[in-house]
Short mmCIF file of C-alpha atoms in Angstrom, two decimals:
data_model
loop_
_atom_site.label_atom_id
_atom_site.label_comp_id
_atom_site.label_asym_id
_atom_site.label_seq_id
_atom_site.Cartn_x
_atom_site.Cartn_y
_atom_site.Cartn_z
CA MET A 1 102.26 126.60 145.27
CA THR A 2 106.44 126.56 146.01
CA ASN A 3 108.24 126.96 142.66
CA LEU A 4 110.51 123.91 142.93
CA ASN A 5 112.79 125.26 140.04
CA ALA A 6 113.46 128.49 141.42
CA VAL A 7 116.57 127.89 143.37
CA ASP A 8 117.86 130.79 145.67
CA PRO A 9 121.36 131.30 144.86
CA ALA A 10 121.92 132.47 148.81
CA ALA A 11 120.54 129.30 150.03
CA VAL A 12 122.75 127.17 147.35
CA ALA A 13 125.72 129.34 148.63
CA GLN A 14 125.16 128.67 152.13
CA GLU A 15 124.55 125.04 151.97
CA ALA A 16 127.62 124.62 149.58
CA HIS A 17 129.73 126.65 152.32
CA LEU A 18 128.10 124.20 155.13
CA GLU A 19 129.03 121.24 153.08
CA GLY A 20 132.91 121.98 152.69
CA ALA A 21 134.98 125.13 153.16
CA ASP A 22 136.04 126.79 149.61
CA VAL A 23 134.69 123.88 147.68
CA VAL A 24 131.99 124.30 145.39
CA ILE A 25 129.46 121.83 145.38
CA GLY A 26 126.75 121.29 142.17
CA LYS A 27 122.86 121.56 142.78
CA SER A 28 122.99 117.81 142.16
CA THR A 29 125.17 116.84 144.95
CA ILE A 30 123.47 119.13 147.40
CA ILE A 31 119.90 117.87 146.30
CA PHE A 32 121.21 114.36 146.92
CA ARG A 33 122.55 114.82 150.26
CA ARG A 34 119.49 116.99 151.41
CA PHE A 35 117.65 113.68 150.44
CA MET A 36 120.15 111.39 152.24
CA ARG A 37 119.48 113.65 155.63
CA ASN A 38 115.79 112.95 155.61
CA LYS A 39 115.45 109.55 157.50
CA THR A 40 112.17 109.45 156.45
CA ALA A 41 112.73 109.50 152.73
CA VAL A 42 115.82 107.03 153.18
CA ALA A 43 113.74 104.74 154.95
CA GLY A 44 111.20 104.76 152.11
CA LEU A 45 113.89 104.31 149.50
CA VAL A 46 115.24 101.19 151.60
CA ILE A 47 111.87 99.68 151.62
CA PHE A 48 111.22 100.03 148.13
CA LEU A 49 114.58 98.83 147.22
CA ALA A 50 114.16 95.74 149.42
CA LEU A 51 110.78 94.84 147.91
CA THR A 52 112.25 95.38 144.56
CA ILE A 53 115.14 92.91 145.36
CA PHE A 54 112.60 90.39 146.88
CA SER A 55 110.50 90.35 143.74
CA PHE A 56 113.33 89.12 141.71
CA VAL A 57 115.59 86.85 143.72
CA GLY A 58 112.68 85.70 146.31
CA GLY A 59 111.94 82.68 143.78
CA TRP A 60 115.32 81.28 144.76
CA PHE A 61 114.30 80.47 148.45
CA THR A 62 111.36 78.14 147.64
CA THR A 63 111.02 75.04 145.49
CA TRP A 64 107.54 75.83 144.72
CA ASP A 65 106.10 78.31 142.04
CA LYS A 66 103.00 80.11 141.09
CA GLU A 67 101.51 77.04 139.00
CA THR A 68 102.29 73.92 141.15
CA ILE A 69 99.67 72.67 143.27
CA ASP A 70 100.39 70.93 146.46
CA PRO A 71 97.44 68.37 147.15
CA PHE A 72 98.65 67.78 150.61
CA ASN A 73 98.44 71.42 151.80
CA ILE A 74 94.95 73.04 150.69
CA GLY A 75 94.11 76.12 152.22
CA MET A 76 96.45 75.83 155.00
CA PRO A 77 98.17 78.63 157.16
CA PRO A 78 101.86 79.65 157.12
CA SER A 79 104.26 76.82 157.77
CA ALA A 80 107.86 75.69 157.35
CA ASP A 81 106.91 74.13 154.08
CA HIS A 82 104.89 77.29 152.64
CA TYR A 83 106.37 80.34 154.23
CA LEU A 84 103.14 82.44 153.59
CA GLY A 85 100.46 79.40 153.51
CA THR A 86 98.72 78.21 150.66
CA SER A 87 95.78 79.18 148.78
CA GLN A 88 92.24 77.39 148.39
CA ALA A 89 93.62 75.54 145.49
CA GLY A 90 96.75 74.45 147.16
CA ILE A 91 99.29 77.11 145.38
CA ASP A 92 101.86 78.41 147.61
CA LEU A 93 101.46 82.00 148.35
CA TYR A 94 104.90 83.23 149.11
CA ALA A 95 105.64 82.18 145.32
CA MET A 96 102.43 84.21 143.82
CA THR A 97 103.33 87.03 146.40
CA VAL A 98 106.82 87.27 144.51
CA GLU A 99 105.58 87.03 141.05
CA GLY A 100 102.87 89.50 141.86
CA THR A 101 105.17 91.97 143.63
CA ARG A 102 107.41 91.61 140.54
CA ILE A 103 104.60 92.29 137.92
CA SER A 104 103.25 95.51 139.89
CA ILE A 105 106.81 97.04 140.37
CA LEU A 106 107.36 96.49 136.56
CA ILE A 107 104.11 98.07 135.74
CA GLY A 108 104.89 100.92 137.97
CA LEU A 109 108.25 101.70 136.98
CA ILE A 110 107.49 101.08 133.25
CA VAL A 111 104.45 103.49 133.17
CA GLY A 112 105.92 106.00 135.79
CA LEU A 113 109.11 106.33 133.73
CA VAL A 114 107.67 106.20 129.92
CA SER A 115 104.48 108.64 130.83
CA VAL A 116 106.78 111.17 132.17
CA LEU A 117 108.97 110.92 129.34
CA ILE A 118 106.09 111.43 126.71
CA ALA A 119 104.49 114.20 128.62
CA ALA A 120 107.95 116.15 128.79
CA VAL A 121 108.46 115.81 124.98
CA TYR A 122 104.81 116.75 124.33
CA GLY A 123 104.32 119.69 126.53
CA CYS A 124 107.70 121.14 125.74
CA THR A 125 106.94 120.87 121.83
CA MET A 126 103.42 122.19 122.24
CA ALA A 127 105.35 125.45 124.24
CA TYR A 128 108.01 125.36 121.73
CA PHE A 129 106.34 125.88 118.60
CA GLY A 130 103.11 127.53 119.71
CA GLY A 131 100.84 128.71 117.24
CA LYS A 132 98.62 126.19 115.10
CA VAL A 133 101.23 123.44 116.06
CA ASP A 134 100.05 124.31 119.97
CA LYS A 135 96.38 124.37 119.21
CA THR A 136 96.13 121.03 117.23
CA MET A 137 98.29 119.17 119.97
CA LEU A 138 96.07 120.77 122.75
CA PHE A 139 93.02 119.66 120.86
CA ILE A 140 94.25 116.10 120.43
CA LEU A 141 95.22 116.37 124.65
CA GLU A 142 91.80 117.86 125.24
CA ALA A 143 90.12 114.69 123.41
CA LEU A 144 92.31 112.36 124.78
CA ILE A 145 91.61 113.41 128.60
CA MET A 146 87.81 113.39 127.69
CA MET A 147 88.07 109.48 127.08
CA PRO A 148 86.62 107.44 129.28
CA ALA A 149 89.74 105.13 131.05
CA LEU A 150 87.76 102.54 132.72
CA LEU A 151 85.79 101.57 129.45
CA VAL A 152 88.56 101.26 127.54
CA VAL A 153 90.58 99.36 129.82
CA ALA A 154 87.52 96.90 130.09
CA VAL A 155 87.09 96.63 126.25
CA ALA A 156 90.72 96.07 125.54
CA THR A 157 91.32 93.51 128.39
CA SER A 158 87.88 91.74 127.98
CA SER A 159 87.69 88.56 126.28
CA GLY A 160 85.67 89.66 123.02
CA GLY A 161 87.21 93.02 122.61
CA GLY A 162 90.81 92.05 123.21
CA SER A 163 91.02 88.68 122.36
CA THR A 164 92.93 89.37 119.24
CA ILE A 165 95.62 91.13 121.03
CA LYS A 166 95.80 88.84 124.10
CA GLN A 167 96.89 86.24 121.73
CA ASN A 168 100.21 87.93 121.14
CA LEU A 169 100.48 89.85 124.61
CA PRO A 170 100.28 88.94 128.27
CA SER A 171 97.78 90.61 129.92
CA TRP A 172 100.17 92.57 132.14
CA LEU A 173 101.76 94.01 129.14
CA LEU A 174 98.44 94.90 127.44
CA LEU A 175 97.52 96.64 130.68
CA ILE A 176 100.64 98.79 130.53
CA VAL A 177 99.95 99.80 126.98
CA VAL A 178 96.47 100.85 127.94
CA LEU A 179 97.94 102.82 131.33
CA LEU A 180 100.34 104.58 128.90
CA VAL A 181 97.69 106.06 126.99
CA PHE A 182 96.07 107.68 129.83
CA SER A 183 98.66 108.63 132.34
CA TRP A 184 100.86 111.44 130.81
CA MET A 185 98.17 113.97 129.70
CA GLY A 186 97.89 115.65 133.04
CA THR A 187 101.48 116.05 133.35
CA ALA A 188 101.77 117.02 129.49
CA ARG A 189 99.64 120.07 130.34
CA LEU A 190 101.55 121.32 133.21
CA ILE A 191 104.60 121.10 131.53
CA ARG A 192 103.32 123.00 128.67
CA SER A 193 102.34 125.91 130.85
CA MET A 194 105.80 125.89 132.61
CA SER A 195 107.57 125.43 129.51
CA MET A 196 105.66 128.52 127.95
CA SER A 197 107.38 130.79 130.57
CA LEU A 198 110.53 129.39 129.97
CA MET A 199 110.25 130.26 126.43
CA GLN A 200 110.39 133.85 127.61
CA ARG A 201 113.94 133.70 129.07
CA ASP A 202 116.85 135.20 127.75
CA PHE A 203 118.87 132.07 127.08
CA VAL A 204 116.00 130.32 125.27
CA LYS A 205 115.92 133.25 122.92
CA ALA A 206 119.56 133.45 122.49
CA ALA A 207 119.84 130.10 121.42
CA GLN A 208 117.00 130.62 118.83
CA TYR A 209 118.59 133.58 117.38
CA MET A 210 122.22 131.78 117.27
CA GLY A 211 120.08 128.90 115.01
CA VAL A 212 120.18 126.27 117.66
CA PRO A 213 118.09 123.15 116.24
CA PRO A 214 114.47 122.95 118.24
CA ARG A 215 115.30 119.62 119.07
CA ARG A 216 118.66 120.55 121.08
CA ILE A 217 116.78 123.61 122.66
CA VAL A 218 113.83 121.36 124.00
CA TRP A 219 116.55 118.87 125.40
CA ARG A 220 119.13 121.29 126.66
CA HIS A 221 117.26 124.09 128.00
CA LEU A 222 113.35 123.50 128.46
CA VAL A 223 113.75 119.64 129.95
CA PRO A 224 116.57 120.38 132.57
CA ASN A 225 114.69 123.51 133.70
CA ILE A 226 111.64 121.19 134.81
CA GLY A 227 113.57 118.35 135.84
CA SER A 228 112.64 118.70 139.61
CA LEU A 229 108.66 118.69 138.50
CA LEU A 230 109.99 115.39 136.30
CA VAL A 231 111.55 113.65 139.18
CA LEU A 232 108.20 114.19 141.58
CA ASP A 233 106.13 112.98 138.57
CA ILE A 234 108.03 109.87 138.25
CA THR A 235 107.36 109.06 141.56
CA ARG A 236 103.87 110.08 142.11
CA GLY A 237 103.59 108.18 138.46
CA VAL A 238 104.72 104.75 139.50
CA THR A 239 102.33 105.16 142.60
CA GLY A 240 99.45 105.80 140.50
CA ALA A 241 100.18 102.87 138.29
CA ILE A 242 100.61 100.55 140.77
CA LEU A 243 97.11 101.70 142.67
CA ALA A 244 95.28 101.54 138.91
CA GLU A 245 96.68 98.11 138.35
CA VAL A 246 95.23 96.93 141.93
CA ALA A 247 91.94 98.65 141.29
CA PHE A 248 91.66 97.59 137.71
CA SER A 249 92.77 93.90 138.68
CA PHE A 250 90.46 94.01 141.88
CA ILE A 251 87.38 94.58 139.75
CA GLY A 252 88.44 92.02 137.33
CA ILE A 253 89.21 94.26 134.36
CA GLY A 254 93.00 94.43 134.70
CA ILE A 255 95.60 91.50 134.88
CA LYS A 256 93.71 87.99 134.10
CA ILE A 257 94.90 84.64 135.36
CA PRO A 258 97.40 82.91 134.92
CA ASP A 259 99.29 86.14 135.14
CA VAL A 260 99.39 86.99 138.54
CA SER A 261 99.74 90.67 140.30
CA LEU A 262 98.97 92.09 143.75
CA GLY A 263 95.66 93.51 142.47
CA VAL A 264 94.76 89.88 141.35
CA LEU A 265 95.69 88.22 144.73
CA ILE A 266 93.64 90.84 146.83
CA GLY A 267 90.62 90.55 144.52
CA GLN A 268 90.53 86.81 144.64
CA ALA A 269 91.09 86.75 148.55
CA THR A 270 88.37 89.51 149.23
CA SER A 271 85.41 86.73 149.34
CA GLN A 272 87.27 84.56 151.59
CA VAL A 273 89.18 86.86 154.05
CA GLN A 274 87.54 85.03 156.92
CA THR A 275 88.43 81.63 155.87
CA PHE A 276 91.85 82.60 154.60
CA PRO A 277 93.05 85.74 156.17
CA TRP A 278 96.76 85.15 154.80
CA MET A 279 95.66 85.21 151.34
CA PHE A 280 93.99 88.71 151.81
CA TRP A 281 96.57 90.54 154.51
CA VAL A 282 99.82 89.36 152.67
CA PRO A 283 99.57 90.98 149.14
CA LEU A 284 97.59 94.00 151.11
CA THR A 285 100.39 94.60 153.40
CA VAL A 286 103.14 94.53 150.42
CA MET A 287 100.86 96.99 148.34
CA PHE A 288 100.87 99.11 151.25
CA LEU A 289 104.55 99.08 151.86
CA LEU A 290 105.12 99.89 148.12
CA THR A 291 102.69 102.57 147.91
CA GLY A 292 103.97 104.15 151.31
CA SER A 293 107.63 104.06 150.67
CA LEU A 294 107.04 106.10 147.23
CA ALA A 295 105.18 108.53 148.98
CA MET A 296 107.71 109.00 151.65
CA MET A 297 110.44 109.13 148.84
CA ASN A 298 108.35 111.60 147.13
CA ASP A 299 108.16 113.87 150.05
CA GLY A 300 111.67 113.78 150.60
CA LEU A 301 112.42 114.78 146.86
CA ARG A 302 110.16 117.35 147.24
CA ASP A 303 112.02 119.10 150.33
CA ALA A 304 115.36 118.42 148.85
CA PHE A 305 114.77 120.07 145.63
CA ASP A 306 112.96 122.81 147.75
CA PRO A 307 116.15 125.10 149.08
CA SER A 308 113.61 126.96 151.33
CA SER A 309 112.38 123.66 153.18
CA GLY A 310 114.03 122.95 156.57
CA SER A 311 112.92 119.25 156.32
CA GLY A 312 116.00 117.92 154.82
CA GLY A 313 118.22 118.94 158.06
CA LYS A 314 121.17 121.17 158.23
CA ALA A 315 124.55 120.30 156.98
CA LYS A 316 127.45 119.66 159.20
CA ARG A 317 130.52 122.27 159.11
CA LYS A 318 133.94 121.33 160.17
CA ASN A 319 136.59 123.57 161.61
CA ARG A 320 140.00 123.84 160.78
CA ALA A 321 140.57 121.44 163.70
CA GLY A 322 138.69 118.83 162.19
CA MET A 323 135.73 118.60 164.38
CA VAL A 324 131.84 118.43 163.27
CA LYS A 325 130.17 121.74 164.26
CA ARG A 326 126.31 122.17 163.50
#
């Protein structure tokens, strides 16, 4: 497997030279430009941003909401009054899709970002202190990995085991909490192994000899050197959280009515796909667009961080006359 953090100095120098004559360009700028030259990755970014904007402002373009029933249009296909049709209960599908997309994106972003942050702190702490601290934290990590996630989600969100909690938390927020418990552990193990190799580097040992506090060493030396892994894990974490929400809600142990998500809409329409096909295909298409765009972004980020990859294209070079050359 290619080490994304092992930057080839010759490749970076060549890239910087092509980007501009006699101009020193930072690594982050080069990564950004390589990502933007990847048309597939940019298309994924545009689709994801468009769906995110749609989920927050899409409700302004309709007078219906996810709770209002239209008794004169029950189970009707898309029309001028109901852009995406109505459900078998007479609720506007467009309004429910906007709400469901927003909830699914929020779950994905929160779980993806927070789980990577927890994994980075936990894994780097294990690698830095080592010894008994590492063994104890590793034991806790292994114990959490062995817990059955499906069973815990079912108990936490059921009407019996989670009834007390559900009085204070909406079902989607409760699902975020449960997903956060299980979504960071694999990344933490990988970060621990990478950070243990970084602990043998001279710059980390020099910081220790100079008396730099452990917290600063972790945040200033360990975390930045595994930044590419963290960025890629964020996109994978967002995708995994969205798919987990859809899967749990589909089988009835995730988000519960009156809250709406893509998984809830897909699960409700599965048994009636022949009668009300728009109720099934609309949320399913949105889910595919969400996860597909994130996959395209992840591939683009991986190629942008890898200096040996040619998927990001080549930079354009300007001669002294101002003409662009390849």
